[in-house]
XYZ file of C-alpha atoms in Angstrom:
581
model
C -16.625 -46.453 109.253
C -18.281 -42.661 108.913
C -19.306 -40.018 111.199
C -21.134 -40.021 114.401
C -24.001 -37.519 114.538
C -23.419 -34.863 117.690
C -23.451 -36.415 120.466
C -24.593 -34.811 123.958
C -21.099 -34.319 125.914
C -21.250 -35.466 129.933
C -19.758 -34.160 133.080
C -16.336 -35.100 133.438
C -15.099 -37.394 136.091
C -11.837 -39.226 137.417
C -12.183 -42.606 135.705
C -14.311 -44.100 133.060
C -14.316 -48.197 132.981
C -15.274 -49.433 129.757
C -16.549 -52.730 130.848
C -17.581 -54.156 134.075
C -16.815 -57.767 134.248
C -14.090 -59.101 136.909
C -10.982 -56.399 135.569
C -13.653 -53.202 135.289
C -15.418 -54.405 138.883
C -12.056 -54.543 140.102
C -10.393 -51.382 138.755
C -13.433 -49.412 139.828
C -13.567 -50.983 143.132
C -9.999 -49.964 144.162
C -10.796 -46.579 142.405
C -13.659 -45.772 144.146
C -12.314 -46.481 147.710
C -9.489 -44.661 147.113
C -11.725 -41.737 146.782
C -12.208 -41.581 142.756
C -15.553 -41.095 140.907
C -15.575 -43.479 138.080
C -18.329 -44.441 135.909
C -18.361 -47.859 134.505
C -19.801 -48.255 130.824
C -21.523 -51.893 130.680
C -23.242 -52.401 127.072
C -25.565 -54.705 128.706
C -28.206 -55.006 131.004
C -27.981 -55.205 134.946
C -27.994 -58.209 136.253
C -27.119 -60.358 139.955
C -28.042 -63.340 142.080
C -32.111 -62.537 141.960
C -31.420 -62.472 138.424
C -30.498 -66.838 138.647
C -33.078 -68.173 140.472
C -34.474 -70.331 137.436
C -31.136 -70.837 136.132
C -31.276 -74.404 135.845
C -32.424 -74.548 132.072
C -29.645 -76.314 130.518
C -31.313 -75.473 126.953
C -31.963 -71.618 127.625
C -28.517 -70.868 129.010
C -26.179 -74.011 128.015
C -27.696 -74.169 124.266
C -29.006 -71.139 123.504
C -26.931 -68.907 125.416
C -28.925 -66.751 127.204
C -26.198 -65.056 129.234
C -23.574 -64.362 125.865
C -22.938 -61.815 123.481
C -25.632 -61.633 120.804
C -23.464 -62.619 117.752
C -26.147 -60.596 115.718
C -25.118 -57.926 116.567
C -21.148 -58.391 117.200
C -19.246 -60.664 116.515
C -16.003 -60.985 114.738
C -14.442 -63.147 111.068
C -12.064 -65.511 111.227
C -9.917 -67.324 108.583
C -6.961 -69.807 109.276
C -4.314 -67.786 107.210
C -4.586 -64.828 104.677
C -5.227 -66.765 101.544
C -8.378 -67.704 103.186
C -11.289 -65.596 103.268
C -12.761 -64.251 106.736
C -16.003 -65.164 107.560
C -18.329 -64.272 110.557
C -19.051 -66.173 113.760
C -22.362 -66.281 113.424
C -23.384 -68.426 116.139
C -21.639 -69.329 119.799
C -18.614 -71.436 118.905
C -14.971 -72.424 119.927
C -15.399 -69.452 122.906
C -18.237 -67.675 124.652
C -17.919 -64.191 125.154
C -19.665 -62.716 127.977
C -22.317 -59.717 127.800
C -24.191 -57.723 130.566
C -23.079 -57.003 133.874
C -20.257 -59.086 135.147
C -19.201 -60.411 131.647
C -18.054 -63.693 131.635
C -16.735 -63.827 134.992
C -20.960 -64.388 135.497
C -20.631 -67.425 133.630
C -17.266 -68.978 134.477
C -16.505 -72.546 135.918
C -14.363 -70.891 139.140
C -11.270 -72.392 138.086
C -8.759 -70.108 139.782
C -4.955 -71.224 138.836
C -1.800 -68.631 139.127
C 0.300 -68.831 136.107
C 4.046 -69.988 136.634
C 6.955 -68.224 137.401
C 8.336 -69.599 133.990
C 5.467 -68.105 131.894
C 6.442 -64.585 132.853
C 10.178 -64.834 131.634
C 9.617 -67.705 129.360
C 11.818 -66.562 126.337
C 14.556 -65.732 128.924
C 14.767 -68.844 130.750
C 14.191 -71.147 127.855
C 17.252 -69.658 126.595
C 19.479 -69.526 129.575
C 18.393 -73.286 130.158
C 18.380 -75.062 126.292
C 19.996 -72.254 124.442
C 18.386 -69.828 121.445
C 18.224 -72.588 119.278
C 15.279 -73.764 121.717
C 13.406 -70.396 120.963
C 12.383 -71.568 117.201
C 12.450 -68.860 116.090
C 13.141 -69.445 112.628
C 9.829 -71.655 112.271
C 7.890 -68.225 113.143
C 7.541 -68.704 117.188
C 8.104 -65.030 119.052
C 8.604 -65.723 122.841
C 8.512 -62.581 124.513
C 8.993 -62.149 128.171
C 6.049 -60.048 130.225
C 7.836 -57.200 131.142
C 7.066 -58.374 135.307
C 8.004 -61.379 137.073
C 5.762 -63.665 139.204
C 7.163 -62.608 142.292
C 6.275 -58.835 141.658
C 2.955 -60.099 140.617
C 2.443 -62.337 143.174
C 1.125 -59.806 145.850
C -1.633 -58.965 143.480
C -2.284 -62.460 142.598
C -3.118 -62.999 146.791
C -5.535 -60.062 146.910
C -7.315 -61.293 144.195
C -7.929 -64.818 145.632
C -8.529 -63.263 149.058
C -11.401 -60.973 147.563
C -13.010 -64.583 145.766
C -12.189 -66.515 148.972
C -10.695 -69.360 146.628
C -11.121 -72.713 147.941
C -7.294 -74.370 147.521
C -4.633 -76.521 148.385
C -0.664 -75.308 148.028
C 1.020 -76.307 144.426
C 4.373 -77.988 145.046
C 5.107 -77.217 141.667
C 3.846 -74.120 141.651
C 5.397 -70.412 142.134
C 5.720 -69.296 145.853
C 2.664 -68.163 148.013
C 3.154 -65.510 150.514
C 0.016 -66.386 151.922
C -2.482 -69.623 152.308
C -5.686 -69.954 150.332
C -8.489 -68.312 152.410
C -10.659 -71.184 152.195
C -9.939 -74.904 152.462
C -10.585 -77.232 149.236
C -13.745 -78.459 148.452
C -15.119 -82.066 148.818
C -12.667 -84.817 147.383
C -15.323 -87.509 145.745
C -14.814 -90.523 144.815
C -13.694 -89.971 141.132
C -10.667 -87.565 142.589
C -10.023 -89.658 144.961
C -9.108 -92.569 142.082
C -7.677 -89.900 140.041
C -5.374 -88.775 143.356
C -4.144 -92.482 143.901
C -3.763 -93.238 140.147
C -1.246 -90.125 139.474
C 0.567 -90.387 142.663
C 0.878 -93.714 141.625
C 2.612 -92.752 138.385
C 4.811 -90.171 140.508
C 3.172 -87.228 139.841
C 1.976 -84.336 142.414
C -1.831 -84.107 142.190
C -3.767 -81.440 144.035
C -7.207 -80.308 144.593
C -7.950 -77.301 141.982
C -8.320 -74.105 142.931
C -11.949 -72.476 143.097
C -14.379 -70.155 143.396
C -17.350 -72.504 143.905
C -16.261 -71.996 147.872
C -15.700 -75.095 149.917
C -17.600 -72.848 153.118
C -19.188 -69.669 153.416
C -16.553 -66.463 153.940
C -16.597 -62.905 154.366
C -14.105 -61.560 152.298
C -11.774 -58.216 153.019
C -14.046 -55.563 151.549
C -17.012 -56.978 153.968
C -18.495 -58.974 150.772
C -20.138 -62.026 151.609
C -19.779 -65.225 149.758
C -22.132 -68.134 150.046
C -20.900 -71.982 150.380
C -21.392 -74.156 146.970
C -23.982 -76.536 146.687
C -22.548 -78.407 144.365
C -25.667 -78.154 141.998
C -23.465 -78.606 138.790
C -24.985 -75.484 137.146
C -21.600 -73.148 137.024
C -20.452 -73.049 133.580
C -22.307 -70.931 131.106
C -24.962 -69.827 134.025
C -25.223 -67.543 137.270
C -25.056 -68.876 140.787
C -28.401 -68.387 142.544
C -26.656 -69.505 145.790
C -24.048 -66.319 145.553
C -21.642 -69.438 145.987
C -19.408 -69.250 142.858
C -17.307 -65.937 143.020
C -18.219 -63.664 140.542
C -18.056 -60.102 139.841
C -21.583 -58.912 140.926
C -21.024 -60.510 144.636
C -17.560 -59.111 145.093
C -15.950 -56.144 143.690
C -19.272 -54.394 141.996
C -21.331 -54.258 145.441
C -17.930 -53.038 147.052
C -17.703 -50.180 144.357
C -20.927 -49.237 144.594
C -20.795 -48.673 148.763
C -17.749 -46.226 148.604
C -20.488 -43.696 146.727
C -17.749 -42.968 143.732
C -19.126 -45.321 141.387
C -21.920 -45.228 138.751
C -22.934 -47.817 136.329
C -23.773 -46.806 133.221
C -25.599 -50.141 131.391
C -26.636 -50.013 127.961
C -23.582 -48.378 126.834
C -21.568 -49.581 124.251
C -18.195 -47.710 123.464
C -17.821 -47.018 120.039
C -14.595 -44.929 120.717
C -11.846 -43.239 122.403
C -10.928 -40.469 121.991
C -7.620 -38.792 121.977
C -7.229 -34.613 123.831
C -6.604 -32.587 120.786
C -4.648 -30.371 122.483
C -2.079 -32.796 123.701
C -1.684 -36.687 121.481
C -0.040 -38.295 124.437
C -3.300 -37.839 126.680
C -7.152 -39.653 125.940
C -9.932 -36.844 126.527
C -12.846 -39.624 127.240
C -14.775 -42.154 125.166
C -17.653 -42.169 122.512
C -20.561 -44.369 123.020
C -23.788 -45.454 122.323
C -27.372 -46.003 124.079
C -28.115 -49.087 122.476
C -31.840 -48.986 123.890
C -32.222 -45.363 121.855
C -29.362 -44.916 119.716
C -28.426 -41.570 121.447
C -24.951 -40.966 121.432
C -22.624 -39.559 124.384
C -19.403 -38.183 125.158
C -17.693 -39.168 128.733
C -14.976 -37.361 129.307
C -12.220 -38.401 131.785
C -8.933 -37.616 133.201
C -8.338 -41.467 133.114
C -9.763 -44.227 130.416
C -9.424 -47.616 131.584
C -10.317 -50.637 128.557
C -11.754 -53.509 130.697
C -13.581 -55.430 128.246
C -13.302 -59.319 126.605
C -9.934 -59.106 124.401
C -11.226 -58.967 121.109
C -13.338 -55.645 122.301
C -10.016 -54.126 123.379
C -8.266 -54.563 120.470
C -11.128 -53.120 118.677
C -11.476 -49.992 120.113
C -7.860 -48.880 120.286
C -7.936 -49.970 116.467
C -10.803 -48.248 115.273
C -9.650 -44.551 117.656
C -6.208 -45.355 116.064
C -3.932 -45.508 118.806
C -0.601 -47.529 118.348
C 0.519 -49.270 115.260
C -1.649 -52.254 113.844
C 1.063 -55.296 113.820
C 2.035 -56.536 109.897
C 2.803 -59.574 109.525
C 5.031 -59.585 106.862
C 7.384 -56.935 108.087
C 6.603 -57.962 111.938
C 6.089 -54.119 112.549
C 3.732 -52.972 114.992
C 2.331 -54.406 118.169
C -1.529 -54.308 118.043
C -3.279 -57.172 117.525
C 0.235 -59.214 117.345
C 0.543 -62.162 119.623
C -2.887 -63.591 119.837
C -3.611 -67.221 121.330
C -5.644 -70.004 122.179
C -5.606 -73.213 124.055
C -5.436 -77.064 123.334
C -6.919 -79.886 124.958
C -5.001 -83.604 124.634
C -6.434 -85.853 126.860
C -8.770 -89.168 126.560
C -11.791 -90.517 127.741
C -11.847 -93.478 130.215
C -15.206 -96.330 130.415
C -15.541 -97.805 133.349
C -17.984 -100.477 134.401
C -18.858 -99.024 138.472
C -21.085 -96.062 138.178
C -19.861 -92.623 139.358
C -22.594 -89.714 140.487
C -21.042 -87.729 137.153
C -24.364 -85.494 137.203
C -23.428 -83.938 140.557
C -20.387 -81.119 140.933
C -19.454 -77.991 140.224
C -17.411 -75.558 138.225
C -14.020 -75.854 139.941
C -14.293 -79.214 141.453
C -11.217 -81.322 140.553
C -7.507 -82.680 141.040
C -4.923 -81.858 138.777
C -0.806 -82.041 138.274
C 1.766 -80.123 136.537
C 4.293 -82.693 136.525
C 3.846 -81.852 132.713
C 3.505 -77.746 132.886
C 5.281 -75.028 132.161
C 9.312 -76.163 132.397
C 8.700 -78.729 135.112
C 10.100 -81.479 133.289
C 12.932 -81.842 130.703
C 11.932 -80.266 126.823
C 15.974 -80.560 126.186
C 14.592 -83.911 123.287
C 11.334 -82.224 123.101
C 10.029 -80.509 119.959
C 7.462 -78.363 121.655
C 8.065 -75.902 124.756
C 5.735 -75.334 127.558
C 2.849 -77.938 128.266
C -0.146 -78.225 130.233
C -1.720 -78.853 133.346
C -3.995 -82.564 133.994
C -6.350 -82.732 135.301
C -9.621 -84.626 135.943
C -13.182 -82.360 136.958
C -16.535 -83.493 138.115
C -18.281 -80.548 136.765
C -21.428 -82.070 136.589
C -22.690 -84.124 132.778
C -26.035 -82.059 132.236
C -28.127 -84.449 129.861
C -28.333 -82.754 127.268
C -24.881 -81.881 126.132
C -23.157 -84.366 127.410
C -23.659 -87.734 125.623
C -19.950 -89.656 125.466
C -19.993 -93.076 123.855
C -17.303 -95.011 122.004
C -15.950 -94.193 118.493
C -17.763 -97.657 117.004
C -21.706 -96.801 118.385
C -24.155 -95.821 115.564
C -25.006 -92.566 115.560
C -29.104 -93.081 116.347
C -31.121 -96.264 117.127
C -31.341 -98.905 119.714
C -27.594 -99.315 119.818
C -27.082 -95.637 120.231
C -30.081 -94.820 123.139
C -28.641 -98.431 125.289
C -24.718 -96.912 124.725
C -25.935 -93.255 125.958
C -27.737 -94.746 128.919
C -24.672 -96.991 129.992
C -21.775 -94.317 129.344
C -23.652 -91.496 131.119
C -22.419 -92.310 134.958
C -19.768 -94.495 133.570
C -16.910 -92.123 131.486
C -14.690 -90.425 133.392
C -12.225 -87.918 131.171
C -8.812 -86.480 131.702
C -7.277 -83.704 129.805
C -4.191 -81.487 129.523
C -5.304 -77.911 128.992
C -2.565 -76.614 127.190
C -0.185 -73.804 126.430
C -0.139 -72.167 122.813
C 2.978 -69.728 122.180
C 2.803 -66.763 120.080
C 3.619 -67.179 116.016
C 4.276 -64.250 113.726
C 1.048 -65.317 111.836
C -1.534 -65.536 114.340
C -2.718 -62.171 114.900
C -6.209 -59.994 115.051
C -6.707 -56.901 112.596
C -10.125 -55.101 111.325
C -11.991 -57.256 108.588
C -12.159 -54.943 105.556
C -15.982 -56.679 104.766
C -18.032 -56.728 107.902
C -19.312 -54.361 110.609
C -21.224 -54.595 113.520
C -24.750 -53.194 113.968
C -23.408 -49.732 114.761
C -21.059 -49.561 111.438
C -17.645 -50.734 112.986
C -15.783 -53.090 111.329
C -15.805 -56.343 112.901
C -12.231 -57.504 114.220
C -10.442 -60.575 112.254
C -8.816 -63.304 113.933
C -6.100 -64.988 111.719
C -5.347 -67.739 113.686
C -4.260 -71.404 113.201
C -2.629 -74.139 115.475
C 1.058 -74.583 114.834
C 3.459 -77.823 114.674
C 4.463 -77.182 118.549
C 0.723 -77.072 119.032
C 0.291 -80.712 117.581
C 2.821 -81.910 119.344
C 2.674 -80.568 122.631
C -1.279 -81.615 122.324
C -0.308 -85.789 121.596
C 1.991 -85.351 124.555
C -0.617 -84.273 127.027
C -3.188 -86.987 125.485
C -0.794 -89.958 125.834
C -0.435 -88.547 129.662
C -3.997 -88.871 129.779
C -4.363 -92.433 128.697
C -1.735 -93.554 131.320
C -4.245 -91.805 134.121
C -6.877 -93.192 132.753
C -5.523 -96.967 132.865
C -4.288 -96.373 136.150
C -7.475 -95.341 137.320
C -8.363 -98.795 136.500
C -11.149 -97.947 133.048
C -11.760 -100.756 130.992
C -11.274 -99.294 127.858
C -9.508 -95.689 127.270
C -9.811 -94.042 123.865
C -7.278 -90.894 122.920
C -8.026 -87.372 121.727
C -7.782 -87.485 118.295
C -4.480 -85.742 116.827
C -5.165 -81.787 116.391
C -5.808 -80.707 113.167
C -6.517 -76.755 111.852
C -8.076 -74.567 114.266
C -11.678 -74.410 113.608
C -14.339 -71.597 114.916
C -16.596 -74.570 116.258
C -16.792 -76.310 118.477
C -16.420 -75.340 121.909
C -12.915 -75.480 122.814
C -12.605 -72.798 125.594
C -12.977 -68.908 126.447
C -8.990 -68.765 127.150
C -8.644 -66.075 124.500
C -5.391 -64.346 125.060
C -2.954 -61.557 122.953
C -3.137 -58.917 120.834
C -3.055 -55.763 123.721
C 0.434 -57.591 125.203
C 2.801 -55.838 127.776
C 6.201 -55.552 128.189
C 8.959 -53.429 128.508
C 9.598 -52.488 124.787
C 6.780 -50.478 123.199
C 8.123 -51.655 119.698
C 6.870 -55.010 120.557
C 4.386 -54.445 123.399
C 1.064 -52.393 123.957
C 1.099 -51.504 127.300
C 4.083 -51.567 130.236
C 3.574 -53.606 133.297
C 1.208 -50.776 134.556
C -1.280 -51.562 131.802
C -0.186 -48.208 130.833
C -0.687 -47.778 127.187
C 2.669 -47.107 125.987
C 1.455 -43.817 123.888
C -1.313 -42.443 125.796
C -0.226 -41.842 129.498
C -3.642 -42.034 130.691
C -5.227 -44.669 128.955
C -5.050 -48.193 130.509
C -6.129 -51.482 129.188
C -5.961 -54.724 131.150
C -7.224 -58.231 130.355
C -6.088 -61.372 129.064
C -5.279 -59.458 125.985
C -2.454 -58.206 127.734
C -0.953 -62.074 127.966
C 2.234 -62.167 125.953
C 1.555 -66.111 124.987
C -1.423 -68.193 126.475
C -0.421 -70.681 129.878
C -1.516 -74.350 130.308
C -4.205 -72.975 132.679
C -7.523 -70.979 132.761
C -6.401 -67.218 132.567
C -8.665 -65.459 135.062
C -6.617 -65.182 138.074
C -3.717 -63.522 136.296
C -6.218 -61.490 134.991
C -7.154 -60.633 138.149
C -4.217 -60.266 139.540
C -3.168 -57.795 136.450
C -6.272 -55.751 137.233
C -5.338 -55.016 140.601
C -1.566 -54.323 139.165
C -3.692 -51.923 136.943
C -5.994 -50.777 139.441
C -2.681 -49.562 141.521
C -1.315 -47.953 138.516
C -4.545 -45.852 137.965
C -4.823 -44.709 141.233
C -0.593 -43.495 140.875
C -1.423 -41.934 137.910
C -4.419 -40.233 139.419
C -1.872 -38.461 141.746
C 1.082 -38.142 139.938
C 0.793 -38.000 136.666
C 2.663 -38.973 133.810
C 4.760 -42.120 132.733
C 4.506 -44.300 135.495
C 7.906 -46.594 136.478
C 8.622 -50.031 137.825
C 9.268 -49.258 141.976
């Protein structure tokens, strides 16, 4: 992808962030206070609460996308296998990656779940439990175990949710808390409460969800001050002008920036890293890029830290070739192996009493796991894993939401009367839904297309798989039993999942392709986030994910970051290959 020009070399400091969203806010927080100057590269602008005021413009920031990556300028190709032919994402699709200050933990709904003990060693108990048969291995599936457990992750998991104040209830069926939620749960409305009697009813074990949109106002450990939500219904895809959603610009970023270690950098997009000449096991700093002027920089570091959105992580240890690049033919290789996604079976319920469905916010909802993880039998099941129901009152903005039955015209009388009827009348349940690592779904470089500064763009391969189909019908027909418990006169199912497609929106619950473990011939990084051939390079995000939960992936994210954030600060003072305690 050719040569840089010369490019004006910096002072050196402890730690360079390359990214600050939630894992480079975090990571530089814990840095900083522990007495470490780090500099945090953002590629975008500066941004924080003033910044929202007028953020209730569904079209500016739900349709247009005011607060995402510019596509532009970077996106990345995708194809559903290799006999396909990659094309760009050239407009917001299936996910919306995050730019500017904060990243997408600006723009996130708040839902705040811990993944299950069984994620972390789910090749390991699947086969203790059901035997290797279970593993399916022979129709491509790779279950790896993380390399950590949920209980040694589960200290990290608490700090995180004490530095967001998450608004929760305890999971029976979830992994062990040493500690309560900091906040109580928010308001139960009407529509939970129906959806709390209906699944109880069926024998399941709803709760309310767990979320940042905080239930009251709280002061968390650092002396950061979140608001309480108003439950405006303007949480995914924009900023909080309240300060009431936990996000990275009213937590960990305002605590960095006290200690007097930390400098954001913004408009400063990492082109590369770069490996000490003198010694291959060590990074010497990154390479990047003013994008207001095009002047180029060297940071040099005694630690490089790779906090940004998965596919950007990838990318850069790609293009500064460090580790091997993953083939899928031979299965060599660990980078860019593992990646992905997320399903969605549920159904959509019409009632005829009218529900206030244009009031909520991000994180307000019940759910169950009756259906998650290994909670219930899989012993005459063809899928592993499953999801987590739930039903959320979010808030229907007008414009994008618009639910009517399968039969209604498309435009006319017919149409505007359904719209107008449905719109505070459809209530929907869904199972968000584990995917599980195949041999072919993977990321590598396209060979075609570059980004505005002459890198090539990064190429997803990815499709859904049988288990995928199946494990997607499941959750749906789980759905419709909800749904006609809840009492709707008419319930219509997902329809069955097909290929993966790049549109439409599905979710931002990107995962793989940087994984950790405890075998560098099939793993990136260790359970440090210690990259397994560059001692002091780290990279953390939900990259890192070995296969992708039936949850939203931010709090093990979070909790990963301050696993990472630890290991950085070890490293800092010790040096060298760090070990599990």
């Amino acid at each position: 992808w050719g040569e840089w020009l010369m490019a004006t070399e910096l002072d050196r400091v402890d730690v360079v962030t390359v990214g600050v969203g939630w894992t480079g806010g975090i990571v530089a927080a814990e840095a900083a206070k522990a007495g470490l100057q780090v500099v945090g590269l953002e590629r975008g602008r500066e941004r924080g609460t003033e910044d929202y005021q007028n953020i209730h413009d569904e079209y500016k920031y739900a349709i247009r996308y005011e607060l995402m990556q510019d596509v532009s300028k970077e996106t990345i190709t995708f194809r559903n296998n290799p006999d396909q032919r990659a094309l760009p994402m050239r407009q917001m699709g299936s996910f919306l990656l995050g730019e500017n200050l904060g990243g997408a933990g600006t723009h996130w709904n708040g839902q705040t779940w811990r993944f299950l003990p069984y994620d972390f060693e789910i090749r390991s108990m699947t086969e203790e439990k059901y035997g290797e048969e279970k593993l399916m291995e022979d129709e491509g599936y790779r279950l790896q175990d993380w390399g950590i457990t949920y209980d040694e992750l589960e200290p990290y998991f608490d700090k995180f949710e004490k530095t967001c104040g998450i608004s929760g209830e305890e999971n029976p069926l979830g992994g062990e808390r040493s500690d309560a939620y900091p906040t109580p749960p928010m308001i139960k409305t009407r529509i939970l409460e129906m959806f709390e009697e209906a699944s109880s009813g069926l024998g399941h074990s709803p709760i309310m969800m767990p979320s940042a949109n905080l239930s009251e106002q709280f002061e968390n450990p650092d002396g950061e001050t979140i608001a309480a939500c108003q439950y405006c219904a303007f949480c995914e895809r924009f900023g909080c002008e309240y300060g009431a959603k936990s996000s990275p610009e009213v937590t960990v970023i305002p605590t960095a920036r006290k200690t007097g270690n930390f400098e954001v950098r913004t408009h400063a997009n990492v082109v590369e890293i770069l490996t000490d000449e003198e010694d291959e096991s060590q990074v010497s700093g990154v390479r990047y890029v003013d994008t207001r002027t095009g002047e180029e920089f060297i940071q040099p570091a005694d630690v490089v830290v790779l906090n940004s959105y998965v596919f950007n992580n990838y990318k850069l240890l790609r293009v500064s070739d460090i580790g091997q690049q993953y083939d899928p033919e031979t299965e060599e290789g660990s980078l860019g192996r593992s990646y992905c996604y997320q399903i969605f079976g549920g159904a959509t319920g019409y009632f005829d009493e009218q529900f206030n469905t244009f009031m909520g916010a991000g994180a307000l909802g019940m759910a169950f796991d009756d259906f998650n993880g290994d909670n219930f039998d899989h012993a005459d099941l063809d899928f592993l894993h499953g999801g987590n129901i739930s039903i959320t009152q979010t808030g229907n903005r007008p414009i994008a939401t618009n639910r009517i039955r399968p039969d209604t015209p498309s435009w006319g009388s017919e149409f505007k009367k359904e719209s107008i009827e449905s719109y505070t009348r459809t209530l929907s349940v869904s199972g968000q839904g584990a995917t599980l690592p195949h041999k072919d779904n993977y990321l590598d470089l396209d060979e075609e297309y570059t980004d505005v500064y002459g890198v090539p763009l990064v190429q997803l391969t990815y499709n859904f798989k049988d288990q995928d189909r199946a494990r997607h019908k499941y959750l749906a027909e789980r759905s419709v039993e909800v749904l006609e418990e809840m009492g709707a006169s008419e319930v219509v199912q997902n329809s069955e999942l097909g290929d993966y497609s790049i549109v439409p929106y599905q979710s931002t619950h990107n995962t793989g392709g940087t994984i950790m473990g405890d075998d560098p011939e099939v793993s990136v990084v260790n359970n440090w986030l210690q990259h397994w051939d560059r001692d002091n390079l780290f990279v953390v995000g939900a990259g890192n994910f070995v296969h992708n939960g039936g949850y939203n992936p931010t709090a093990t994210v979070g909790a990963l970051a301050y696993r990472c954030a630890e290991g950085v600060i070890r490293f800092a003072e010790e040096g060298g290959r760090l070990e599990e305690e």
